[in-house]
XYZ file of C-alpha atoms in Angstrom:
535
model
C 25.550 -48.451 15.569
C 27.153 -48.792 18.915
C 30.596 -49.092 20.528
C 31.138 -52.442 18.910
C 30.533 -51.336 15.303
C 32.089 -49.108 12.788
C 30.680 -47.032 9.909
C 30.471 -49.993 7.710
C 28.210 -51.836 10.258
C 30.913 -54.488 10.740
C 31.760 -55.678 14.222
C 34.977 -54.459 15.834
C 37.390 -57.213 16.868
C 36.406 -58.843 20.131
C 38.782 -59.150 23.025
C 39.814 -62.584 22.096
C 40.109 -61.947 18.376
C 43.115 -63.284 16.579
C 42.720 -60.752 13.716
C 45.709 -58.693 14.656
C 48.417 -61.289 14.969
C 51.330 -59.564 13.292
C 53.820 -62.230 14.190
C 53.110 -64.334 11.203
C 50.693 -66.885 12.690
C 47.568 -67.814 10.830
C 44.893 -65.157 11.123
C 41.247 -64.827 10.605
C 39.805 -62.508 8.114
C 40.596 -58.912 9.138
C 37.752 -56.790 10.389
C 37.797 -53.265 9.190
C 37.298 -50.517 11.808
C 37.229 -47.461 9.694
C 36.105 -44.254 11.347
C 33.977 -45.661 14.128
C 30.457 -44.299 14.637
C 29.604 -41.211 16.721
C 28.564 -43.145 19.811
C 31.135 -45.205 21.512
C 28.878 -46.546 24.254
C 26.628 -49.655 24.398
C 23.053 -49.247 23.164
C 21.036 -47.461 25.864
C 18.619 -49.385 28.057
C 14.921 -49.028 28.361
C 15.060 -46.295 31.043
C 17.620 -44.234 29.052
C 15.516 -44.577 25.905
C 12.361 -43.451 27.751
C 14.129 -40.396 29.169
C 15.849 -39.739 25.859
C 12.712 -39.749 23.771
C 10.964 -37.688 26.433
C 13.676 -35.067 25.985
C 13.295 -35.274 22.184
C 9.541 -34.596 22.686
C 10.373 -31.563 24.908
C 12.690 -30.263 22.223
C 9.983 -30.653 19.535
C 7.444 -28.783 21.633
C 9.937 -26.118 22.436
C 10.845 -25.768 18.678
C 7.249 -25.365 17.375
C 6.308 -22.973 20.227
C 9.460 -20.901 20.315
C 8.934 -17.146 19.850
C 11.867 -16.638 17.549
C 13.946 -18.521 14.975
C 17.109 -18.300 17.044
C 15.490 -20.012 20.004
C 14.050 -22.611 17.643
C 17.592 -23.247 16.354
C 18.832 -23.806 19.921
C 16.044 -26.433 20.527
C 17.298 -28.230 17.403
C 20.839 -28.279 18.707
C 19.508 -29.749 21.955
C 17.634 -32.390 20.025
C 20.814 -33.343 18.090
C 22.738 -33.819 21.301
C 19.986 -35.982 22.878
C 19.947 -38.187 19.725
C 23.708 -38.516 19.783
C 23.537 -39.576 23.483
C 20.940 -42.171 22.505
C 23.491 -43.658 20.057
C 21.506 -42.680 17.070
C 23.791 -42.760 13.951
C 25.483 -39.392 13.478
C 23.982 -38.740 9.972
C 20.443 -39.140 11.358
C 21.205 -37.131 14.531
C 22.479 -34.269 12.362
C 20.024 -34.252 9.544
C 16.610 -35.065 11.113
C 16.599 -32.116 13.683
C 17.939 -29.867 10.974
C 15.134 -30.704 8.539
C 12.528 -30.391 11.188
C 14.026 -27.024 12.337
C 14.055 -25.566 8.834
C 10.382 -26.677 8.393
C 9.398 -25.113 11.710
C 11.113 -21.811 10.937
C 10.740 -21.320 7.149
C 8.067 -23.767 5.998
C 7.821 -26.270 3.294
C 9.521 -24.393 0.426
C 12.759 -24.005 2.291
C 12.579 -27.578 3.563
C 12.147 -28.913 0.008
C 15.068 -26.735 -1.166
C 17.410 -28.223 1.456
C 16.336 -31.725 0.699
C 16.916 -31.115 -2.980
C 20.264 -29.358 -2.765
C 22.092 -30.498 0.414
C 22.803 -34.043 -0.687
C 24.413 -32.911 -3.967
C 26.257 -29.799 -2.721
C 27.747 -31.732 0.354
C 29.517 -34.408 -1.753
C 29.676 -33.277 -5.364
C 32.934 -31.432 -5.195
C 35.477 -33.077 -7.410
C 38.126 -33.012 -4.735
C 35.984 -35.282 -2.551
C 36.465 -38.125 -4.954
C 39.858 -38.627 -3.281
C 37.998 -39.990 -0.217
C 36.869 -43.332 -1.622
C 40.334 -43.738 -3.233
C 42.061 -43.450 0.068
C 39.630 -45.683 1.832
C 40.051 -48.252 -0.997
C 43.768 -48.055 -0.640
C 43.572 -48.667 3.116
C 41.222 -51.653 2.610
C 43.540 -53.219 0.011
C 46.631 -52.788 2.171
C 44.908 -54.418 5.020
C 43.669 -57.311 2.843
C 47.118 -57.861 1.379
C 48.685 -58.231 4.792
C 51.089 -55.337 4.228
C 49.943 -53.389 7.218
C 51.079 -56.149 9.514
C 54.530 -56.243 7.841
C 54.979 -52.532 8.613
C 54.916 -53.351 12.306
C 57.472 -56.144 11.990
C 59.772 -53.873 9.976
C 59.524 -51.007 12.623
C 60.165 -53.520 15.364
C 63.310 -54.899 13.588
C 64.791 -51.451 12.899
C 64.339 -49.752 16.319
C 64.574 -52.757 18.752
C 68.285 -52.128 19.358
C 67.734 -48.606 20.849
C 66.850 -48.022 24.467
C 63.107 -48.302 24.325
C 63.450 -49.434 20.781
C 60.475 -51.769 20.667
C 58.231 -48.935 21.978
C 59.769 -46.581 19.427
C 59.016 -49.039 16.609
C 55.499 -49.504 17.891
C 54.997 -45.736 17.861
C 56.032 -45.313 14.251
C 54.184 -48.483 13.200
C 51.049 -47.206 14.921
C 51.284 -43.826 13.158
C 51.640 -45.553 9.790
C 48.909 -48.121 10.337
C 46.297 -45.653 11.600
C 47.173 -43.313 8.728
C 46.533 -46.080 6.182
C 43.469 -47.618 7.835
C 41.821 -44.328 8.888
C 40.923 -45.686 12.350
C 42.646 -45.038 15.637
C 40.333 -47.509 17.372
C 40.865 -50.248 14.787
C 44.670 -49.748 14.900
C 44.610 -49.876 18.735
C 42.968 -53.321 18.568
C 45.421 -54.664 16.143
C 48.571 -53.082 17.502
C 47.639 -53.831 21.116
C 47.342 -57.563 20.533
C 50.723 -57.633 18.752
C 52.728 -54.958 20.585
C 51.824 -55.519 24.305
C 53.067 -59.101 24.486
C 56.180 -58.259 22.491
C 57.105 -55.391 24.861
C 56.338 -57.638 27.950
C 58.556 -60.349 26.587
C 61.404 -57.865 26.327
C 60.931 -56.978 30.027
C 58.996 -53.709 29.616
C 57.122 -52.353 32.523
C 53.422 -53.052 31.917
C 52.606 -49.282 32.190
C 55.126 -48.409 29.522
C 53.732 -51.176 27.234
C 50.081 -50.141 27.410
C 50.902 -46.402 27.339
C 52.905 -46.732 24.130
C 49.994 -48.513 22.480
C 47.511 -45.951 23.519
C 49.359 -42.977 22.082
C 50.925 -44.619 19.032
C 47.831 -44.014 16.876
C 47.198 -40.378 17.742
C 49.202 -39.094 14.853
C 47.798 -41.328 12.152
C 44.798 -39.143 11.336
C 47.132 -36.216 10.725
C 49.576 -38.002 8.315
C 48.321 -38.311 4.725
C 46.390 -40.040 3.515
C 44.230 -38.696 6.305
C 40.538 -39.361 5.801
C 39.573 -36.967 8.651
C 41.439 -34.152 6.980
C 39.660 -34.758 3.699
C 36.298 -34.698 5.596
C 37.343 -31.449 7.332
C 38.251 -29.964 3.926
C 34.714 -30.807 2.730
C 32.992 -29.304 5.735
C 35.178 -26.160 5.924
C 35.338 -25.630 2.136
C 39.140 -25.570 2.059
C 41.183 -27.150 -0.731
C 41.838 -30.866 -0.139
C 45.425 -30.821 -1.176
C 46.670 -28.222 1.304
C 44.480 -29.756 4.046
C 46.158 -33.127 3.536
C 49.626 -31.741 3.541
C 49.029 -29.454 6.530
C 48.767 -32.404 8.907
C 51.914 -34.116 7.639
C 54.601 -32.167 9.493
C 52.706 -31.958 12.862
C 51.776 -35.629 12.633
C 55.438 -36.696 12.016
C 56.732 -34.355 14.635
C 54.399 -35.601 17.309
C 55.347 -39.205 16.491
C 58.952 -38.207 16.809
C 58.194 -36.501 20.113
C 56.653 -39.710 21.466
C 59.740 -41.735 20.202
C 62.014 -39.208 21.864
C 60.238 -39.518 25.147
C 60.395 -43.314 25.088
C 64.119 -43.066 24.244
C 64.663 -40.765 27.118
C 62.865 -43.142 29.474
C 65.053 -45.922 28.184
C 68.237 -43.853 29.077
C 66.953 -42.340 32.349
C 65.046 -45.328 33.724
C 66.137 -48.446 31.749
C 64.252 -50.856 33.948
C 60.995 -49.553 32.482
C 62.036 -50.654 28.951
C 63.715 -53.942 29.832
C 67.257 -52.658 29.687
C 68.329 -53.316 33.306
C 69.703 -56.649 34.592
C 66.508 -57.414 36.554
C 64.374 -56.733 33.469
C 66.552 -58.917 31.374
C 66.256 -61.763 33.874
C 62.814 -61.293 35.454
C 61.823 -63.213 38.529
C 58.558 -64.953 38.937
C 56.439 -62.110 40.233
C 53.073 -60.765 39.157
C 54.827 -57.791 37.538
C 57.047 -59.927 35.307
C 56.196 -61.691 32.160
C 58.329 -64.658 33.192
C 61.355 -65.925 31.453
C 60.001 -65.475 27.911
C 62.543 -63.774 25.688
C 62.582 -62.252 22.205
C 64.894 -63.480 19.550
C 67.947 -61.388 18.807
C 67.581 -59.214 15.635
C 70.679 -58.843 13.431
C 71.402 -56.044 10.963
C 70.957 -58.609 8.224
C 67.456 -59.237 9.561
C 66.755 -55.543 9.482
C 67.739 -55.058 5.882
C 65.996 -58.271 4.842
C 62.830 -57.127 6.460
C 62.670 -54.047 4.152
C 62.059 -56.324 1.157
C 58.707 -57.255 2.570
C 57.337 -53.637 2.398
C 58.761 -52.640 -0.931
C 55.125 -52.186 -2.111
C 54.513 -49.679 0.656
C 57.563 -47.689 -0.404
C 56.226 -47.636 -3.992
C 52.812 -46.325 -2.856
C 54.525 -43.497 -0.797
C 56.627 -42.536 -3.844
C 53.556 -42.381 -6.075
C 51.461 -40.452 -3.455
C 53.983 -37.862 -2.327
C 56.337 -37.846 -5.297
C 53.412 -37.367 -7.661
C 52.136 -34.371 -5.595
C 55.602 -32.828 -5.012
C 56.497 -33.010 -8.684
C 53.224 -31.630 -9.868
C 52.446 -34.734 -11.954
C 49.363 -35.507 -9.888
C 46.813 -33.379 -8.060
C 45.911 -34.820 -4.655
C 42.843 -36.418 -6.210
C 44.826 -37.960 -9.026
C 47.560 -39.069 -6.582
C 44.878 -40.851 -4.448
C 43.627 -42.680 -7.526
C 47.181 -43.632 -8.579
C 47.969 -44.956 -5.056
C 44.791 -46.921 -4.995
C 45.738 -48.462 -8.338
C 49.163 -49.410 -6.892
C 47.442 -50.928 -3.906
C 45.237 -52.947 -6.155
C 48.151 -54.370 -8.122
C 50.036 -54.981 -4.837
C 47.041 -56.901 -3.487
C 47.013 -59.103 -6.624
C 50.723 -59.805 -6.180
C 50.769 -60.463 -2.374
C 47.648 -62.729 -2.550
C 48.466 -64.531 -5.817
C 47.259 -68.066 -5.527
C 44.923 -67.109 -2.607
C 41.899 -65.886 -4.540
C 42.998 -62.216 -4.946
C 39.776 -61.328 -6.623
C 37.872 -62.199 -3.371
C 40.126 -59.813 -1.462
C 39.569 -57.048 -3.940
C 35.792 -57.643 -3.901
C 35.734 -57.531 -0.126
C 37.790 -54.264 -0.182
C 35.480 -52.745 -2.788
C 32.315 -53.555 -0.790
C 33.798 -52.247 2.426
C 34.863 -49.105 0.591
C 31.408 -48.412 -0.752
C 29.882 -48.987 2.644
C 32.354 -46.743 4.475
C 32.258 -44.005 1.815
C 28.432 -43.963 1.748
C 28.371 -43.685 5.536
C 30.806 -40.737 5.572
C 28.864 -39.047 2.720
C 25.670 -39.347 4.583
C 27.311 -37.797 7.651
C 28.650 -34.889 5.525
C 25.192 -34.405 4.194
C 23.888 -34.090 7.766
C 26.607 -31.551 8.512
C 25.537 -29.502 5.433
C 21.965 -29.543 6.664
C 23.117 -28.323 10.123
C 25.007 -25.468 8.487
C 21.872 -24.529 6.612
C 19.841 -24.592 9.899
C 22.383 -22.314 11.630
C 22.190 -19.856 8.732
C 18.351 -19.853 8.428
C 17.751 -19.470 12.167
C 20.462 -16.823 12.534
C 22.091 -18.862 15.229
C 25.506 -18.837 13.640
C 26.169 -15.071 13.801
C 24.722 -14.952 17.361
C 27.184 -17.719 18.509
C 29.949 -15.929 16.820
C 28.971 -12.706 18.628
C 28.797 -14.431 21.963
C 32.302 -15.792 21.579
C 33.662 -12.461 20.356
C 31.986 -10.622 23.244
C 33.957 -12.814 25.734
C 36.949 -10.676 24.763
C 39.170 -13.795 24.461
C 42.470 -13.505 22.720
C 43.438 -16.068 20.034
C 45.283 -18.109 22.576
C 42.494 -17.876 25.133
C 39.939 -18.978 22.524
C 42.085 -22.003 21.620
C 42.557 -22.939 25.322
C 38.794 -22.922 25.734
C 38.467 -25.216 22.800
C 40.970 -27.655 24.294
C 38.783 -27.942 27.456
C 35.632 -28.198 25.371
C 36.937 -31.048 23.184
C 38.259 -32.976 26.209
C 34.760 -32.825 27.733
C 33.133 -33.831 24.457
C 35.532 -36.805 24.345
C 33.253 -38.360 27.055
C 30.602 -39.002 24.433
C 31.911 -38.613 20.804
C 34.755 -39.781 18.618
C 36.874 -37.384 16.573
C 34.638 -37.376 13.532
C 31.477 -36.744 15.508
C 33.038 -33.819 17.362
C 34.274 -32.287 14.097
C 30.863 -32.469 12.484
C 29.045 -31.013 15.464
C 31.448 -28.101 16.167
C 33.062 -26.994 12.924
C 29.876 -25.452 11.319
C 29.353 -23.452 14.549
C 33.016 -22.416 14.959
C 34.038 -21.551 11.393
C 32.507 -18.120 11.302
C 34.505 -17.312 14.462
C 37.916 -18.271 13.098
C 38.361 -15.138 10.907
C 37.386 -12.932 13.811
C 39.944 -14.692 16.066
C 42.679 -14.623 13.398
C 42.824 -18.420 13.127
C 43.690 -20.038 9.713
C 41.004 -22.566 8.642
C 43.906 -24.801 7.455
C 45.709 -24.617 10.782
C 42.386 -25.148 12.592
C 41.729 -28.393 10.817
C 44.948 -29.962 12.056
C 44.249 -28.593 15.583
C 40.717 -29.989 15.750
C 41.778 -33.458 14.470
C 44.668 -33.546 17.068
C 42.230 -32.369 19.805
C 39.778 -35.064 18.898
C 42.412 -37.766 19.124
C 43.652 -36.260 22.415
C 40.158 -36.383 23.856
C 39.820 -40.077 22.964
C 42.855 -41.045 25.137
C 42.257 -38.612 28.031
C 41.272 -40.277 31.292
C 38.786 -40.835 32.764
C 36.511 -40.311 29.812
C 38.401 -41.297 26.630
C 37.561 -44.547 24.961
C 41.057 -45.727 24.055
C 42.096 -46.500 27.660
C 39.217 -48.847 28.144
C 39.813 -50.509 24.822
C 43.449 -51.228 25.739
C 42.374 -52.435 29.225
C 39.982 -54.868 27.660
C 42.757 -56.105 25.287
C 45.236 -56.465 28.197
C 42.858 -58.766 30.090
C 43.497 -61.520 27.499
C 46.076 -64.012 28.898
C 47.659 -64.298 25.399
C 48.357 -60.597 25.540
C 49.321 -59.982 29.078
C 51.437 -63.141 29.433
C 50.468 -63.520 33.008
C 51.025 -59.896 33.996
C 48.052 -58.229 35.720
C 47.247 -54.845 34.109
C 44.693 -52.788 36.088
C 42.841 -49.727 35.053
C 44.944 -47.792 37.451
C 48.014 -48.943 35.417
C 46.309 -47.690 32.331
C 45.611 -44.214 33.742
C 49.069 -43.973 35.294
C 50.788 -44.680 31.943
C 48.769 -41.828 30.370
C 49.962 -39.478 33.062
C 53.458 -40.196 31.698
C 52.619 -39.721 28.013
C 49.944 -37.050 27.831
C 52.185 -34.110 28.934
C 53.973 -34.665 25.640
C 50.706 -33.973 23.803
C 50.011 -30.889 25.952
C 53.431 -29.456 25.226
C 52.962 -30.157 21.513
C 49.529 -28.421 21.462
C 51.090 -25.372 23.068
C 53.905 -25.556 20.425
C 51.171 -25.677 17.691
C 49.470 -22.608 19.147
C 52.676 -20.583 19.406
C 54.183 -21.749 16.089
C 51.198 -22.062 13.679
C 53.561 -21.947 10.652
C 54.364 -25.652 11.120
C 51.085 -26.587 9.510
C 51.432 -24.274 6.441
C 55.096 -24.753 5.676
C 54.588 -27.995 3.649
C 51.484 -26.970 1.715
C 53.332 -23.756 0.681
C 56.388 -25.642 -0.312
C 54.420 -27.977 -2.523
C 52.433 -25.129 -3.994
C 55.732 -23.398 -4.994
C 57.417 -26.562 -6.387
C 54.386 -27.985 -8.204
C 52.509 -24.832 -9.171
C 49.459 -25.530 -7.058
C 47.610 -28.523 -5.613
C 44.014 -27.518 -4.992
C 42.410 -30.486 -6.802
């Protein structure tokens, strides 16, 4: 799988795709982009493959000739990194070196034991059954067309504010990426819909693209967050508290972005189309022309809510069930998936709804299987670290640095930004969490808080110039004349816009470090009101 595919093996939307037309025009069948694969680059060329496999051979030789198990484990980690750089699927890049390493260090019995136990132990926990439920729910909501309606409602309700279209886009992006589980997929969809709408309203091109790039950062924190479920499986923490831990930080970050856009609208109204010159643009390369958006009345706003009544029902079932104690998180996921199924039948009545459900089911099986294979690979990596003794040594090295809790977390921020050159959020989590978990207790870091921190760091790395993938995706979308409306959007514009928005994320990360209680407040509240939510 490469930069143009997701975990299901399906192609991501091309630049000129019409799959994300939220304005009500006829669309093609939506392409799911759920949790993209670990490598976000094109397939390597012949020279890169030759060098890569040469390095793999060196790692194998080093492994089987290493004088100690610890050094052998280090060679295996090196082999994993090389395979990931070669765009080898994450599950294979994690599992194959781990199996070879265990065989080299402990022989056939230990290898057979891992092959026999790791696949079952990695995915057999009852709480992991919520994962396919959440994925199925997201697929059904996409097939039913409800995800597109969410954007239109957000646009209607916030368009009257200074920077209102950007604010609506921010909240719509958070909701869409939370439901679909894919920041990259949401960026494709929302970029094609949101950029032209903002340009029509007279937004500066940098504000338009910047809003799109950061609007999906919060989605993988807000339940139902697939990445938080995956983290719970890797870190062996309860799924319910892990899901709820990301809700408050995710919503607060979305509010911070919205407040920033509102402040820009007040301080520099020209950037959000509120000045006279923006309302009546001249024929320049920086202007989208004389295209205008229709006026939205309050009647339109209230009427638009009727189109997303099903989404409201699903939220009530999901969160109301957990708050009241009627459902555990696993049961709430199943109930929400059932509501999504009924909603899909209703929304697509007369349009072969069974076909939509069948497509959603097949995509769910493919995505769930891919995620489970990756988790099996992560379990094998954990076993390798334990058998070789590499985990306690790495913990000792980090502890010997004498870093404080804050210093340790600042080092992690730099590490994840660098890793963002090569990996997406899921890949970074799977590669680093088994290594870092033993260190958390020593540093006084809560595993629940750390899950939210890692997911947010991974999303931050994906938008950080010059290495994050999201800026290049948005730049490719903005090249389409139907999107840019004749406005030239350069890569420099993309990076400039991020310099406006990313300080908001940095400040929020500092706030998370200094006020860790924001992640545990909601899980504690639900636990007190419902009597527990571990399942």
